[in-house]
Structure formats: structure tokens, C-alpha cells
């Protein structure tokens, strides 16, 4: 069965699911557990990030959020 993936702008109520995806990714790095635990907090999104980033999520109907991208607008050079 093929799942359809939908990409949309993240909502504040997505924050827990977004951070769960990030945690799953970080915890799969091939590094010692201690390093992953120390690094993880700096990768988590907070409500403040919504003020500075455009955050997109990829979502599958039966699974939920499976991916995330945060983009910050930059000034042109």
C-alpha cells in the first residue's frame, strides 16, 4: 500500500511531533549515547523558532509527521 505524503506549514501544536522526529533522527546517529543526549537539546524546536523560521512538515495520514525542515530567510548579498 502506498502512503501519500503531504507537505504543509507547521503549526504550533505540531511542536511535540516535530521534536519526536528530530529526536529519532539524532538518536540514530552513529555516535556514543552520551554525545547524542548532549547534542539533542540544541536541535529541538521551541515556540520562539516559529517567530524566526519558516517550518515545514511532511505528514503521512496514518502515521503523522515524518519529516521537518526549518528555513530562515537571509538577506541577499
PDB file of N, CA and C in Angstrom:
ATOM      1  N   UNK A   1       0.842  -1.177   0.000  1.00  0.00           N
ATOM      2  CA  UNK A   1       0.000   0.000   0.000  1.00  0.00           C
ATOM      3  C   UNK A   1       0.889   1.242   0.000  1.00  0.00           C
ATOM      4  N   UNK A   2       0.607   2.161  -0.886  1.00  0.00           N
ATOM      5  CA  UNK A   2       1.373   3.393  -0.986  1.00  0.00           C
ATOM      6  C   UNK A   2       0.753   4.463  -0.101  1.00  0.00           C
ATOM      7  N   UNK A   3       1.582   5.123   0.675  1.00  0.00           N
ATOM      8  CA  UNK A   3       1.135   6.219   1.533  1.00  0.00           C
ATOM      9  C   UNK A   3       1.371   7.541   0.805  1.00  0.00           C
ATOM     10  N   UNK A   4       0.436   8.444   0.920  1.00  0.00           N
ATOM     11  CA  UNK A   4       0.600   9.775   0.364  1.00  0.00           C
ATOM     12  C   UNK A   4       1.264  10.664   1.403  1.00  0.00           C
ATOM     13  N   UNK A   5       2.279  11.388   0.961  1.00  0.00           N
ATOM     14  CA  UNK A   5       2.973  12.331   1.836  1.00  0.00           C
ATOM     15  C   UNK A   5       2.503  13.731   1.484  1.00  0.00           C
ATOM     16  N   UNK A   6       2.105  14.475   2.502  1.00  0.00           N
ATOM     17  CA  UNK A   6       1.642  15.853   2.322  1.00  0.00           C
ATOM     18  C   UNK A   6       2.649  16.780   2.998  1.00  0.00           C
ATOM     19  N   UNK A   7       3.041  17.844   2.312  1.00  0.00           N
ATOM     20  CA  UNK A   7       3.932  18.849   2.897  1.00  0.00           C
ATOM     21  C   UNK A   7       3.098  20.088   3.185  1.00  0.00           C
ATOM     22  N   UNK A   8       3.258  20.598   4.406  1.00  0.00           N
ATOM     23  CA  UNK A   8       2.475  21.772   4.810  1.00  0.00           C
ATOM     24  C   UNK A   8       3.282  22.604   5.795  1.00  0.00           C
ATOM     25  N   UNK A   9       2.797  23.813   6.025  1.00  0.00           N
ATOM     26  CA  UNK A   9       3.407  24.695   7.022  1.00  0.00           C
ATOM     27  C   UNK A   9       3.076  24.143   8.406  1.00  0.00           C
ATOM     28  N   UNK A  10       4.075  24.097   9.261  1.00  0.00           N
ATOM     29  CA  UNK A  10       3.884  23.577  10.621  1.00  0.00           C
ATOM     30  C   UNK A  10       3.031  24.529  11.448  1.00  0.00           C
ATOM     31  N   UNK A  11       2.302  23.935  12.378  1.00  0.00           N
ATOM     32  CA  UNK A  11       1.510  24.704  13.345  1.00  0.00           C
ATOM     33  C   UNK A  11       2.145  24.539  14.722  1.00  0.00           C
ATOM     34  N   UNK A  12       1.853  25.455  15.612  1.00  0.00           N
ATOM     35  CA  UNK A  12       2.429  25.378  16.964  1.00  0.00           C
ATOM     36  C   UNK A  12       2.089  24.062  17.656  1.00  0.00           C
ATOM     37  N   UNK A  13       0.913  23.540  17.397  1.00  0.00           N
ATOM     38  CA  UNK A  13       0.530  22.281  18.042  1.00  0.00           C
ATOM     39  C   UNK A  13       1.290  21.068  17.493  1.00  0.00           C
ATOM     40  N   UNK A  14       2.076  21.272  16.436  1.00  0.00           N
ATOM     41  CA  UNK A  14       2.913  20.205  15.876  1.00  0.00           C
ATOM     42  C   UNK A  14       4.243  20.054  16.614  1.00  0.00           C
ATOM     43  N   UNK A  15       4.527  20.942  17.525  1.00  0.00           N
ATOM     44  CA  UNK A  15       5.857  21.009  18.139  1.00  0.00           C
ATOM     45  C   UNK A  15       6.319  19.684  18.749  1.00  0.00           C
ATOM     46  N   UNK A  16       5.459  18.996  19.471  1.00  0.00           N
ATOM     47  CA  UNK A  16       5.860  17.719  20.079  1.00  0.00           C
ATOM     48  C   UNK A  16       6.195  16.680  19.015  1.00  0.00           C
ATOM     49  N   UNK A  17       5.383  16.603  17.973  1.00  0.00           N
ATOM     50  CA  UNK A  17       5.634  15.635  16.897  1.00  0.00           C
ATOM     51  C   UNK A  17       6.903  15.992  16.126  1.00  0.00           C
ATOM     52  N   UNK A  18       7.135  17.282  15.903  1.00  0.00           N
ATOM     53  CA  UNK A  18       8.353  17.733  15.222  1.00  0.00           C
ATOM     54  C   UNK A  18       9.578  17.317  16.026  1.00  0.00           C
ATOM     55  N   UNK A  19       9.549  17.576  17.312  1.00  0.00           N
ATOM     56  CA  UNK A  19      10.692  17.227  18.157  1.00  0.00           C
ATOM     57  C   UNK A  19      10.876  15.717  18.285  1.00  0.00           C
ATOM     58  N   UNK A  20       9.801  14.948  18.169  1.00  0.00           N
ATOM     59  CA  UNK A  20       9.924  13.486  18.185  1.00  0.00           C
ATOM     60  C   UNK A  20      10.659  12.999  16.941  1.00  0.00           C
ATOM     61  N   UNK A  21      10.382  13.607  15.794  1.00  0.00           N
ATOM     62  CA  UNK A  21      11.087  13.254  14.554  1.00  0.00           C
ATOM     63  C   UNK A  21      12.565  13.605  14.683  1.00  0.00           C
ATOM     64  N   UNK A  22      12.847  14.779  15.222  1.00  0.00           N
ATOM     65  CA  UNK A  22      14.237  15.209  15.402  1.00  0.00           C
ATOM     66  C   UNK A  22      14.961  14.273  16.364  1.00  0.00           C
ATOM     67  N   UNK A  23      14.313  13.924  17.460  1.00  0.00           N
ATOM     68  CA  UNK A  23      14.940  13.022  18.430  1.00  0.00           C
ATOM     69  C   UNK A  23      15.234  11.658  17.809  1.00  0.00           C
ATOM     70  N   UNK A  24      14.292  11.132  17.033  1.00  0.00           N
ATOM     71  CA  UNK A  24      14.518   9.837  16.380  1.00  0.00           C
ATOM     72  C   UNK A  24      15.716   9.904  15.440  1.00  0.00           C
ATOM     73  N   UNK A  25      15.846  11.014  14.723  1.00  0.00           N
ATOM     74  CA  UNK A  25      16.979  11.165  13.803  1.00  0.00           C
ATOM     75  C   UNK A  25      18.302  11.245  14.562  1.00  0.00           C
ATOM     76  N   UNK A  26      18.359  12.093  15.572  1.00  0.00           N
ATOM     77  CA  UNK A  26      19.599  12.267  16.339  1.00  0.00           C
ATOM     78  C   UNK A  26      19.998  10.964  17.023  1.00  0.00           C
ATOM     79  N   UNK A  27      19.040  10.251  17.575  1.00  0.00           N
ATOM     80  CA  UNK A  27      19.362   9.026  18.304  1.00  0.00           C
ATOM     81  C   UNK A  27      19.817   7.898  17.380  1.00  0.00           C
ATOM     82  N   UNK A  28      19.662   8.079  16.072  1.00  0.00           N
ATOM     83  CA  UNK A  28      20.159   7.095  15.107  1.00  0.00           C
ATOM     84  C   UNK A  28      21.545   7.441  14.573  1.00  0.00           C
ATOM     85  N   UNK A  29      22.106   8.553  15.005  1.00  0.00           N
ATOM     86  CA  UNK A  29      23.477   8.879  14.612  1.00  0.00           C
ATOM     87  C   UNK A  29      24.418   7.809  15.148  1.00  0.00           C
ATOM     88  N   UNK A  30      25.479   7.554  14.427  1.00  0.00           N
ATOM     89  CA  UNK A  30      26.484   6.583  14.874  1.00  0.00           C
ATOM     90  C   UNK A  30      27.510   7.290  15.751  1.00  0.00           C
ATOM     91  N   UNK A  31      27.067   7.634  16.947  1.00  0.00           N
ATOM     92  CA  UNK A  31      27.892   8.308  17.949  1.00  0.00           C
ATOM     93  C   UNK A  31      27.594   7.691  19.311  1.00  0.00           C
ATOM     94  N   UNK A  32      28.462   7.907  20.292  1.00  0.00           N
ATOM     95  CA  UNK A  32      28.163   7.431  21.646  1.00  0.00           C
ATOM     96  C   UNK A  32      26.862   8.061  22.170  1.00  0.00           C
ATOM     97  N   UNK A  33      26.121   7.297  22.958  1.00  0.00           N
ATOM     98  CA  UNK A  33      24.840   7.763  23.506  1.00  0.00           C
ATOM     99  C   UNK A  33      24.978   9.092  24.246  1.00  0.00           C
ATOM    100  N   UNK A  34      26.043   9.257  24.979  1.00  0.00           N
ATOM    101  CA  UNK A  34      26.250  10.492  25.742  1.00  0.00           C
ATOM    102  C   UNK A  34      26.316  11.702  24.815  1.00  0.00           C
ATOM    103  N   UNK A  35      27.014  11.576  23.711  1.00  0.00           N
ATOM    104  CA  UNK A  35      27.132  12.679  22.748  1.00  0.00           C
ATOM    105  C   UNK A  35      25.760  13.013  22.172  1.00  0.00           C
ATOM    106  N   UNK A  36      24.991  11.998  21.829  1.00  0.00           N
ATOM    107  CA  UNK A  36      23.658  12.239  21.274  1.00  0.00           C
ATOM    108  C   UNK A  36      22.769  12.951  22.292  1.00  0.00           C
ATOM    109  N   UNK A  37      22.811  12.512  23.538  1.00  0.00           N
ATOM    110  CA  UNK A  37      21.992  13.154  24.587  1.00  0.00           C
ATOM    111  C   UNK A  37      22.397  14.605  24.793  1.00  0.00           C
ATOM    112  N   UNK A  38      23.693  14.887  24.728  1.00  0.00           N
ATOM    113  CA  UNK A  38      24.162  16.263  24.912  1.00  0.00           C
ATOM    114  C   UNK A  38      23.806  17.147  23.716  1.00  0.00           C
ATOM    115  N   UNK A  39      23.815  16.584  22.527  1.00  0.00           N
ATOM    116  CA  UNK A  39      23.535  17.358  21.314  1.00  0.00           C
ATOM    117  C   UNK A  39      22.042  17.611  21.113  1.00  0.00           C
ATOM    118  N   UNK A  40      21.214  16.683  21.524  1.00  0.00           N
ATOM    119  CA  UNK A  40      19.782  16.737  21.222  1.00  0.00           C
ATOM    120  C   UNK A  40      19.090  18.046  21.598  1.00  0.00           C
ATOM    121  N   UNK A  41      19.288  18.617  22.774  1.00  0.00           N
ATOM    122  CA  UNK A  41      18.560  19.851  23.113  1.00  0.00           C
ATOM    123  C   UNK A  41      18.783  21.002  22.124  1.00  0.00           C
ATOM    124  N   UNK A  42      19.945  21.083  21.533  1.00  0.00           N
ATOM    125  CA  UNK A  42      20.212  22.191  20.605  1.00  0.00           C
ATOM    126  C   UNK A  42      19.489  22.014  19.271  1.00  0.00           C
ATOM    127  N   UNK A  43      18.990  20.824  18.990  1.00  0.00           N
ATOM    128  CA  UNK A  43      18.269  20.568  17.745  1.00  0.00           C
ATOM    129  C   UNK A  43      16.760  20.682  17.900  1.00  0.00           C
ATOM    130  N   UNK A  44      16.265  20.719  19.116  1.00  0.00           N
ATOM    131  CA  UNK A  44      14.820  20.794  19.340  1.00  0.00           C
ATOM    132  C   UNK A  44      14.297  22.189  19.012  1.00  0.00           C
ATOM    133  N   UNK A  45      13.085  22.234  18.447  1.00  0.00           N
ATOM    134  CA  UNK A  45      12.422  23.498  18.163  1.00  0.00           C
ATOM    135  C   UNK A  45      11.599  23.931  19.370  1.00  0.00           C
ATOM    136  N   UNK A  46      11.475  25.243  19.550  1.00  0.00           N
ATOM    137  CA  UNK A  46      10.631  25.816  20.597  1.00  0.00           C
ATOM    138  C   UNK A  46       9.644  26.775  19.946  1.00  0.00           C
ATOM    139  N   UNK A  47       8.716  27.299  20.747  1.00  0.00           N
ATOM    140  CA  UNK A  47       7.747  28.256  20.208  1.00  0.00           C
ATOM    141  C   UNK A  47       8.438  29.504  19.657  1.00  0.00           C
ATOM    142  N   UNK A  48       9.600  29.832  20.154  1.00  0.00           N
ATOM    143  CA  UNK A  48      10.340  31.007  19.670  1.00  0.00           C
ATOM    144  C   UNK A  48      10.796  30.810  18.225  1.00  0.00           C
ATOM    145  N   UNK A  49      11.084  29.569  17.859  1.00  0.00           N
ATOM    146  CA  UNK A  49      11.517  29.293  16.490  1.00  0.00           C
ATOM    147  C   UNK A  49      10.451  29.662  15.465  1.00  0.00           C
ATOM    148  N   UNK A  50       9.185  29.615  15.852  1.00  0.00           N
ATOM    149  CA  UNK A  50       8.110  29.986  14.934  1.00  0.00           C
ATOM    150  C   UNK A  50       8.171  31.465  14.558  1.00  0.00           C
ATOM    151  N   UNK A  51       8.796  32.281  15.371  1.00  0.00           N
ATOM    152  CA  UNK A  51       8.918  33.706  15.078  1.00  0.00           C
ATOM    153  C   UNK A  51      10.034  33.997  14.077  1.00  0.00           C
ATOM    154  N   UNK A  52      11.003  33.092  13.972  1.00  0.00           N
ATOM    155  CA  UNK A  52      12.189  33.358  13.162  1.00  0.00           C
ATOM    156  C   UNK A  52      12.366  32.423  11.976  1.00  0.00           C
ATOM    157  N   UNK A  53      11.654  31.320  11.956  1.00  0.00           N
ATOM    158  CA  UNK A  53      11.830  30.318  10.908  1.00  0.00           C
ATOM    159  C   UNK A  53      10.524  30.042  10.187  1.00  0.00           C
ATOM    160  N   UNK A  54      10.641  29.618   8.949  1.00  0.00           N
ATOM    161  CA  UNK A  54       9.504  29.023   8.266  1.00  0.00           C
ATOM    162  C   UNK A  54       9.704  27.518   8.417  1.00  0.00           C
ATOM    163  N   UNK A  55       8.794  26.861   9.100  1.00  0.00           N
ATOM    164  CA  UNK A  55       8.934  25.438   9.386  1.00  0.00           C
ATOM    165  C   UNK A  55       7.892  24.673   8.578  1.00  0.00           C
ATOM    166  N   UNK A  56       8.371  23.702   7.816  1.00  0.00           N
ATOM    167  CA  UNK A  56       7.509  22.840   7.020  1.00  0.00           C
ATOM    168  C   UNK A  56       7.595  21.427   7.577  1.00  0.00           C
ATOM    169  N   UNK A  57       6.490  20.690   7.474  1.00  0.00           N
ATOM    170  CA  UNK A  57       6.495  19.295   7.887  1.00  0.00           C
ATOM    171  C   UNK A  57       5.993  18.435   6.739  1.00  0.00           C
ATOM    172  N   UNK A  58       6.477  17.204   6.698  1.00  0.00           N
ATOM    173  CA  UNK A  58       5.900  16.204   5.802  1.00  0.00           C
ATOM    174  C   UNK A  58       5.096  15.258   6.685  1.00  0.00           C
ATOM    175  N   UNK A  59       3.908  14.935   6.211  1.00  0.00           N
ATOM    176  CA  UNK A  59       2.963  14.196   7.042  1.00  0.00           C
ATOM    177  C   UNK A  59       2.340  13.066   6.231  1.00  0.00           C
ATOM    178  N   UNK A  60       2.210  11.910   6.855  1.00  0.00           N
ATOM    179  CA  UNK A  60       1.522  10.770   6.257  1.00  0.00           C
ATOM    180  C   UNK A  60       0.238  10.543   7.051  1.00  0.00           C
ATOM    181  N   UNK A  61      -0.845  10.304   6.366  1.00  0.00           N
ATOM    182  CA  UNK A  61      -2.162  10.237   7.003  1.00  0.00           C
ATOM    183  C   UNK A  61      -2.201   9.262   8.173  1.00  0.00           C
ATOM    184  N   UNK A  62      -1.742   8.047   7.986  1.00  0.00           N
ATOM    185  CA  UNK A  62      -1.851   7.027   9.038  1.00  0.00           C
ATOM    186  C   UNK A  62      -0.732   7.077  10.063  1.00  0.00           C
ATOM    187  N   UNK A  63       0.316   7.858   9.786  1.00  0.00           N
ATOM    188  CA  UNK A  63       1.492   7.873  10.661  1.00  0.00           C
ATOM    189  C   UNK A  63       1.638   9.195  11.399  1.00  0.00           C
ATOM    190  N   UNK A  64       1.390  10.291  10.719  1.00  0.00           N
ATOM    191  CA  UNK A  64       1.598  11.623  11.291  1.00  0.00           C
ATOM    192  C   UNK A  64       2.823  12.270  10.673  1.00  0.00           C
ATOM    193  N   UNK A  65       3.457  13.154  11.406  1.00  0.00           N
ATOM    194  CA  UNK A  65       4.611  13.897  10.904  1.00  0.00           C
ATOM    195  C   UNK A  65       5.817  12.969  10.828  1.00  0.00           C
ATOM    196  N   UNK A  66       6.436  12.932   9.644  1.00  0.00           N
ATOM    197  CA  UNK A  66       7.587  12.048   9.418  1.00  0.00           C
ATOM    198  C   UNK A  66       8.841  12.810   9.013  1.00  0.00           C
ATOM    199  N   UNK A  67       8.714  14.117   8.791  1.00  0.00           N
ATOM    200  CA  UNK A  67       9.872  14.920   8.411  1.00  0.00           C
ATOM    201  C   UNK A  67       9.637  16.382   8.721  1.00  0.00           C
ATOM    202  N   UNK A  68      10.727  17.127   8.831  1.00  0.00           N
ATOM    203  CA  UNK A  68      10.632  18.547   9.173  1.00  0.00           C
ATOM    204  C   UNK A  68      11.782  19.307   8.529  1.00  0.00           C
ATOM    205  N   UNK A  69      11.493  20.534   8.111  1.00  0.00           N
ATOM    206  CA  UNK A  69      12.531  21.427   7.589  1.00  0.00           C
ATOM    207  C   UNK A  69      12.261  22.821   8.130  1.00  0.00           C
ATOM    208  N   UNK A  70      13.282  23.440   8.677  1.00  0.00           N
ATOM    209  CA  UNK A  70      13.178  24.806   9.172  1.00  0.00           C
ATOM    210  C   UNK A  70      14.084  25.702   8.350  1.00  0.00           C
ATOM    211  N   UNK A  71      13.530  26.768   7.790  1.00  0.00           N
ATOM    212  CA  UNK A  71      14.296  27.673   6.930  1.00  0.00           C
ATOM    213  C   UNK A  71      14.235  29.086   7.493  1.00  0.00           C
ATOM    214  N   UNK A  72      15.371  29.743   7.494  1.00  0.00           N
ATOM    215  CA  UNK A  72      15.444  31.122   7.955  1.00  0.00           C
ATOM    216  C   UNK A  72      15.768  32.010   6.764  1.00  0.00           C
ATOM    217  N   UNK A  73      14.994  33.055   6.591  1.00  0.00           N
ATOM    218  CA  UNK A  73      15.240  33.986   5.491  1.00  0.00           C
ATOM    219  C   UNK A  73      16.562  34.701   5.719  1.00  0.00           C
ATOM    220  N   UNK A  74      17.323  34.836   4.668  1.00  0.00           N
ATOM    221  CA  UNK A  74      18.608  35.526   4.743  1.00  0.00           C
ATOM    222  C   UNK A  74      18.561  36.763   3.860  1.00  0.00           C
ATOM    223  N   UNK A  75      19.326  37.748   4.239  1.00  0.00           N
ATOM    224  CA  UNK A  75      19.430  38.954   3.433  1.00  0.00           C
ATOM    225  C   UNK A  75      20.269  38.654   2.191  1.00  0.00           C
ATOM    226  N   UNK A  76      19.834  39.125   1.021  1.00  0.00           N
ATOM    227  CA  UNK A  76      20.649  38.899  -0.178  1.00  0.00           C
ATOM    228  C   UNK A  76      21.954  39.687  -0.095  1.00  0.00           C
ATOM    229  N   UNK A  77      22.996  39.114  -0.654  1.00  0.00           N
ATOM    230  CA  UNK A  77      24.304  39.799  -0.666  1.00  0.00           C
ATOM    231  C   UNK A  77      24.407  40.738  -1.834  1.00  0.00           C
TER     232      UNK A  77
END
